[in-house]
Every structure is written in structure tokens, then in C-alpha cells.
Amino acid sequence: KNKYSYHSDAGFPMVDATRFPDMLAMTNHAHKLGLTAGWYLNNCVCNDHCGSQDWHRPENDTKCYVGDTAALIEFGFDSVKLDGCGAQLDL
């Protein structure tokens, strides 16, 4: 079992491949239609526990920030929406 709810142990977001078999193809399709593609991170539904309210502590895990950023680039997203109801309140 993963350490986090919605991220791999390495911090990369886990995507339901049944619903989204090819994220890059999805964003490329949006771009071909003249649209931009955005991703909703740190939302109230997932409420992943990657990081904590004690973000200033040196032992706090920031892998998910790095993984989320890498996924945004790898999947070709143009924007990101962040909410403050996940564990990462230091955004």
C-alpha cells in the first residue's frame, strides 16, 4: 500500500488509467481544439496527506509538490488550480 492516498510513494500523482488512459493525448486533444487544459490539485475530495500543516519542519515530506509539478509538465497541462483544504496549507 502507498504511503499517500493519491500519490505514489515517490510523490507522483496516481491517475486512474481506466478513466484517463493517456493524459498527454487528452491535453494534446484539447490544444488541437484551441483549448487550454488545467489540473485541479490539492482539492477537498482527495485530501491527500502528503505534507502537513507543519510544513516548516525539516523532516516534512515535500515529494508531492515535486511530483505534482513534474506531472503538470509531463502531461502538458497549461494551468493548475489549488485549494487549501488538503494537508498542504502552506501554498
XYZ file of N, CA, C and O in Angstrom:
364
model
N 0.841 -1.185 0.000
C 0.000 0.000 0.000
C 0.880 1.239 0.000
O 1.910 1.285 0.638
N 0.442 2.256 -0.731
C 1.200 3.501 -0.807
C 1.124 4.271 0.505
O 0.148 4.186 1.243
N 2.153 5.054 0.742
C 2.233 5.902 1.923
C 1.162 7.004 1.882
O 0.661 7.417 2.892
N 0.812 7.431 0.667
C -0.151 8.510 0.486
C -1.427 7.974 -0.138
O -1.460 6.865 -0.650
N -2.467 8.788 -0.159
C -3.742 8.359 -0.730
C -3.784 8.493 -2.244
O -4.254 7.605 -2.929
N -3.312 9.602 -2.765
C -3.464 9.899 -4.185
C -2.136 10.189 -4.881
O -2.114 10.788 -5.939
N -1.052 9.798 -4.265
C 0.280 9.938 -4.849
C 1.032 8.622 -4.634
O 0.795 7.918 -3.667
N 1.960 8.343 -5.545
C 2.839 7.186 -5.343
C 3.780 7.516 -4.185
O 3.879 8.669 -3.759
N 4.494 6.521 -3.710
C 5.455 6.774 -2.642
C 6.543 7.751 -3.075
O 7.137 8.425 -2.251
N 6.774 7.839 -4.389
C 7.758 8.788 -4.922
C 7.191 10.205 -5.016
O 7.918 11.146 -5.289
N 5.871 10.367 -4.794
C 5.256 11.689 -4.821
C 4.537 12.034 -6.102
O 3.985 13.125 -6.236
N 4.532 11.129 -7.071
C 3.869 11.399 -8.352
C 2.374 11.120 -8.219
O 1.984 10.117 -7.616
N 1.505 11.992 -8.748
C 0.062 11.749 -8.628
C -0.354 10.454 -9.323
O 0.125 10.154 -10.408
N -1.210 9.717 -8.676
C -1.724 8.474 -9.253
C -2.976 8.797 -10.061
O -3.900 9.425 -9.561
N -2.986 8.365 -11.315
C -4.077 8.656 -12.240
C -4.822 7.354 -12.526
O -4.207 6.318 -12.754
N -6.142 7.415 -12.518
C -6.966 6.255 -12.852
C -6.858 6.023 -14.361
O -7.492 6.713 -15.156
N -6.049 5.035 -14.747
C -5.796 4.775 -16.165
C -7.029 4.248 -16.895
O -7.082 4.293 -18.123
N -8.017 3.774 -16.166
C -9.263 3.347 -16.796
C -10.035 4.563 -17.298
O -10.565 4.566 -18.401
N -10.070 5.601 -16.488
C -10.787 6.827 -16.859
C -9.950 7.744 -17.734
O -10.461 8.472 -18.575
N -8.650 7.744 -17.498
C -7.733 8.634 -18.221
C -6.552 7.811 -18.729
O -5.455 7.859 -18.160
N -6.742 7.061 -19.816
C -5.691 6.154 -20.281
C -4.438 6.850 -20.810
O -3.369 6.266 -20.803
N -4.565 8.091 -21.256
C -3.415 8.800 -21.816
C -3.584 10.292 -21.563
O -4.242 10.997 -22.329
N -3.003 10.748 -20.481
C -3.174 12.152 -20.080
C -2.589 13.115 -21.115
O -3.190 14.143 -21.410
N -1.441 12.778 -21.668
C -0.834 13.669 -22.659
C -1.693 13.739 -23.920
O -1.877 14.825 -24.486
N -2.261 12.621 -24.346
C -3.159 12.640 -25.505
C -4.380 13.509 -25.221
O -4.865 14.215 -26.107
N -4.859 13.479 -23.988
C -6.020 14.291 -23.617
C -5.693 15.786 -23.716
O -6.454 16.561 -24.314
N -4.551 16.190 -23.160
C -4.207 17.611 -23.226
C -3.862 18.019 -24.657
O -4.209 19.126 -25.081
N -3.223 17.129 -25.414
C -2.944 17.434 -26.825
C -4.243 17.620 -27.612
O -4.334 18.504 -28.471
N -5.229 16.812 -27.325
C -6.526 16.933 -27.995
C -7.165 18.289 -27.666
O -7.697 18.967 -28.556
N -7.108 18.679 -26.406
C -7.637 19.997 -26.017
C -6.925 21.105 -26.786
O -7.562 22.033 -27.297
N -5.605 20.984 -26.883
C -4.827 22.010 -27.592
C -5.189 22.062 -29.072
O -5.280 23.145 -29.655
N -5.431 20.906 -29.696
C -5.833 20.871 -31.111
C -7.182 21.545 -31.331
O -7.457 22.063 -32.403
N -8.022 21.543 -30.292
C -9.331 22.203 -30.361
C -9.246 23.685 -30.002
O -10.253 24.381 -29.960
N -8.029 24.166 -29.728
C -7.841 25.564 -29.370
C -8.150 25.853 -27.910
O -8.352 27.002 -27.530
N -8.178 24.806 -27.078
C -8.494 24.960 -25.662
C -7.230 24.829 -24.823
O -6.212 24.304 -25.279
N -7.305 25.295 -23.604
C -6.239 25.037 -22.651
C -6.715 23.937 -21.708
O -7.916 23.713 -21.542
N -5.768 23.259 -21.093
C -6.094 22.171 -20.173
C -5.509 22.486 -18.803
O -4.334 22.826 -18.684
N -6.347 22.379 -17.790
C -5.897 22.639 -16.431
C -6.141 21.440 -15.530
O -6.980 20.594 -15.807
N -5.378 21.384 -14.442
C -5.489 20.287 -13.484
C -5.841 20.873 -12.117
O -5.322 21.906 -11.715
N -6.697 20.197 -11.417
C -7.161 20.605 -10.096
C -6.393 19.805 -9.054
O -6.581 18.597 -8.921
N -5.490 20.450 -8.324
C -4.668 19.789 -7.314
C -5.073 20.238 -5.910
O -5.643 21.301 -5.722
N -4.727 19.434 -4.937
C -4.944 19.761 -3.527
C -6.401 20.097 -3.263
O -6.731 21.019 -2.541
N -7.282 19.308 -3.860
C -8.703 19.602 -3.727
C -9.292 19.004 -2.457
O -8.651 18.249 -1.748
N -10.525 19.332 -2.201
C -11.180 18.915 -0.959
C -11.601 17.449 -0.980
O -11.801 16.864 0.068
N -11.747 16.853 -2.157
C -12.162 15.453 -2.241
C -10.987 14.540 -1.913
O -11.098 13.633 -1.095
N -9.853 14.771 -2.545
C -8.698 13.888 -2.344
C -8.131 14.016 -0.936
O -7.879 13.027 -0.274
N -7.934 15.235 -0.478
C -7.411 15.492 0.861
C -6.251 14.562 1.178
O -6.222 13.901 2.212
N -5.298 14.485 0.270
C -4.137 13.624 0.450
C -3.321 14.102 1.648
O -3.332 15.272 1.989
N -2.608 13.198 2.245
C -1.803 13.531 3.425
C -0.330 13.524 3.074
O 0.472 12.886 3.719
N 0.010 14.221 2.031
C 1.381 14.344 1.576
C 1.856 15.728 1.987
O 1.487 16.711 1.386
N 2.605 15.794 3.029
C 2.939 17.065 3.642
C 2.031 17.230 4.839
O 1.251 16.349 5.186
N 2.118 18.332 5.501
C 1.282 18.534 6.676
C 1.199 20.004 7.006
O 1.826 20.836 6.361
N 0.465 20.297 8.042
C 0.374 21.684 8.495
C 1.691 22.134 9.110
O 1.933 23.308 9.262
N 2.549 21.185 9.449
C 3.865 21.513 9.997
C 4.901 21.582 8.874
O 5.998 21.050 8.973
N 4.559 22.271 7.791
C 5.394 22.323 6.596
C 6.777 22.886 6.859
O 7.719 22.607 6.142
N 6.922 23.705 7.906
C 8.201 24.349 8.176
C 9.200 23.408 8.842
O 10.372 23.728 8.950
N 8.752 22.225 9.268
C 9.653 21.274 9.909
C 10.524 20.607 8.849
O 10.030 20.181 7.816
N 11.819 20.476 9.095
C 12.718 19.939 8.066
C 12.409 18.505 7.662
O 12.694 18.112 6.531
N 11.813 17.721 8.526
C 11.529 16.329 8.177
C 10.230 16.173 7.393
O 9.869 15.077 6.991
N 9.514 17.270 7.174
C 8.251 17.183 6.431
C 8.512 16.775 4.992
O 9.485 17.171 4.369
N 7.620 15.974 4.459
C 7.772 15.405 3.129
C 7.192 16.345 2.065
O 6.028 16.693 2.125
N 8.017 16.764 1.129
C 7.556 17.651 0.057
C 7.580 16.956 -1.305
O 7.481 17.614 -2.333
N 7.682 15.617 -1.318
C 7.747 14.872 -2.572
C 6.556 15.146 -3.478
O 6.689 15.153 -4.694
N 5.389 15.341 -2.893
C 4.192 15.522 -3.716
C 4.211 16.845 -4.469
O 3.684 16.925 -5.573
N 4.819 17.867 -3.894
C 4.940 19.126 -4.630
C 5.783 18.913 -5.878
O 5.435 19.366 -6.965
N 6.891 18.216 -5.709
C 7.789 17.941 -6.831
C 7.090 17.036 -7.843
O 7.151 17.271 -9.053
N 6.418 15.995 -7.360
C 5.715 15.073 -8.250
C 4.579 15.743 -9.010
O 4.377 15.478 -10.201
N 3.826 16.597 -8.331
C 2.740 17.316 -8.998
C 3.275 18.220 -10.101
O 2.720 18.287 -11.199
N 4.359 18.908 -9.817
C 4.966 19.796 -10.810
C 5.458 18.996 -12.013
O 5.232 19.384 -13.163
N 6.113 17.866 -11.746
C 6.599 17.018 -12.839
C 5.440 16.504 -13.688
O 5.531 16.463 -14.917
N 4.333 16.128 -13.056
C 3.174 15.620 -13.796
C 2.551 16.709 -14.658
O 2.159 16.451 -15.803
N 2.456 17.921 -14.141
C 1.900 19.024 -14.932
C 2.690 19.220 -16.212
O 2.122 19.412 -17.290
N 4.005 19.145 -16.106
C 4.869 19.322 -17.279
C 4.773 18.103 -18.197
O 4.567 18.238 -19.408
N 4.893 16.904 -17.633
C 4.872 15.680 -18.438
C 3.569 15.508 -19.205
O 3.556 15.061 -20.346
N 2.461 15.860 -18.572
C 1.152 15.665 -19.196
C 0.711 16.857 -20.043
O -0.356 16.823 -20.646
N 1.488 17.928 -20.090
C 1.202 19.044 -20.979
C 0.104 19.993 -20.523
O -0.505 20.674 -21.348
N -0.137 20.063 -19.221
C -1.177 20.980 -18.732
C -0.709 22.423 -18.816
O 0.478 22.725 -18.710
N -1.677 23.317 -19.009
C -1.389 24.739 -19.149
C -1.554 25.509 -17.844
O -1.015 26.600 -17.697
N -2.349 24.966 -16.940
C -2.632 25.683 -15.699
C -2.941 24.683 -14.595
O -3.131 23.494 -14.837
N -2.995 25.208 -13.390
C -3.322 24.380 -12.234
C -4.191 25.197 -11.285
O -4.026 26.411 -11.162
N -5.149 24.542 -10.657
C -5.988 25.175 -9.641
C -5.654 24.519 -8.313
O -5.596 23.301 -8.199
N -5.389 25.324 -7.313
C -5.059 24.821 -5.986
C -6.084 25.316 -4.980
O -6.471 26.482 -4.995
N -6.499 24.430 -4.115
C -7.376 24.789 -2.992
C -6.607 24.557 -1.705
O -5.616 23.848 -1.682
N -7.098 25.113 -0.646
C -6.419 24.998 0.638
C -7.072 24.044 1.602
O -6.951 24.219 2.802
N -7.756 23.028 1.118
C -8.408 22.126 2.074
C -7.727 20.776 2.156
O -8.195 19.895 2.837
N -6.579 20.608 1.495
C -5.782 19.410 1.685
C -4.841 19.627 2.843
O -4.911 20.644 3.547
N -3.956 18.701 3.049
C -2.993 18.819 4.148
C -1.981 19.922 3.885
O -1.372 20.449 4.812
N -1.771 20.289 2.614
C -0.762 21.283 2.271
C -1.363 22.683 2.369
O -1.796 23.245 1.383
N -1.339 23.235 3.550
C -1.931 24.562 3.764
C -0.900 25.673 3.579
O -1.210 26.825 3.804
N 0.300 25.325 3.197
C 1.372 26.310 3.056
C 1.523 26.799 1.625
O 2.557 27.300 1.242
N 0.471 26.680 0.815
C 0.575 27.034 -0.603
C 0.595 28.526 -0.800
O -0.163 29.280 -0.396
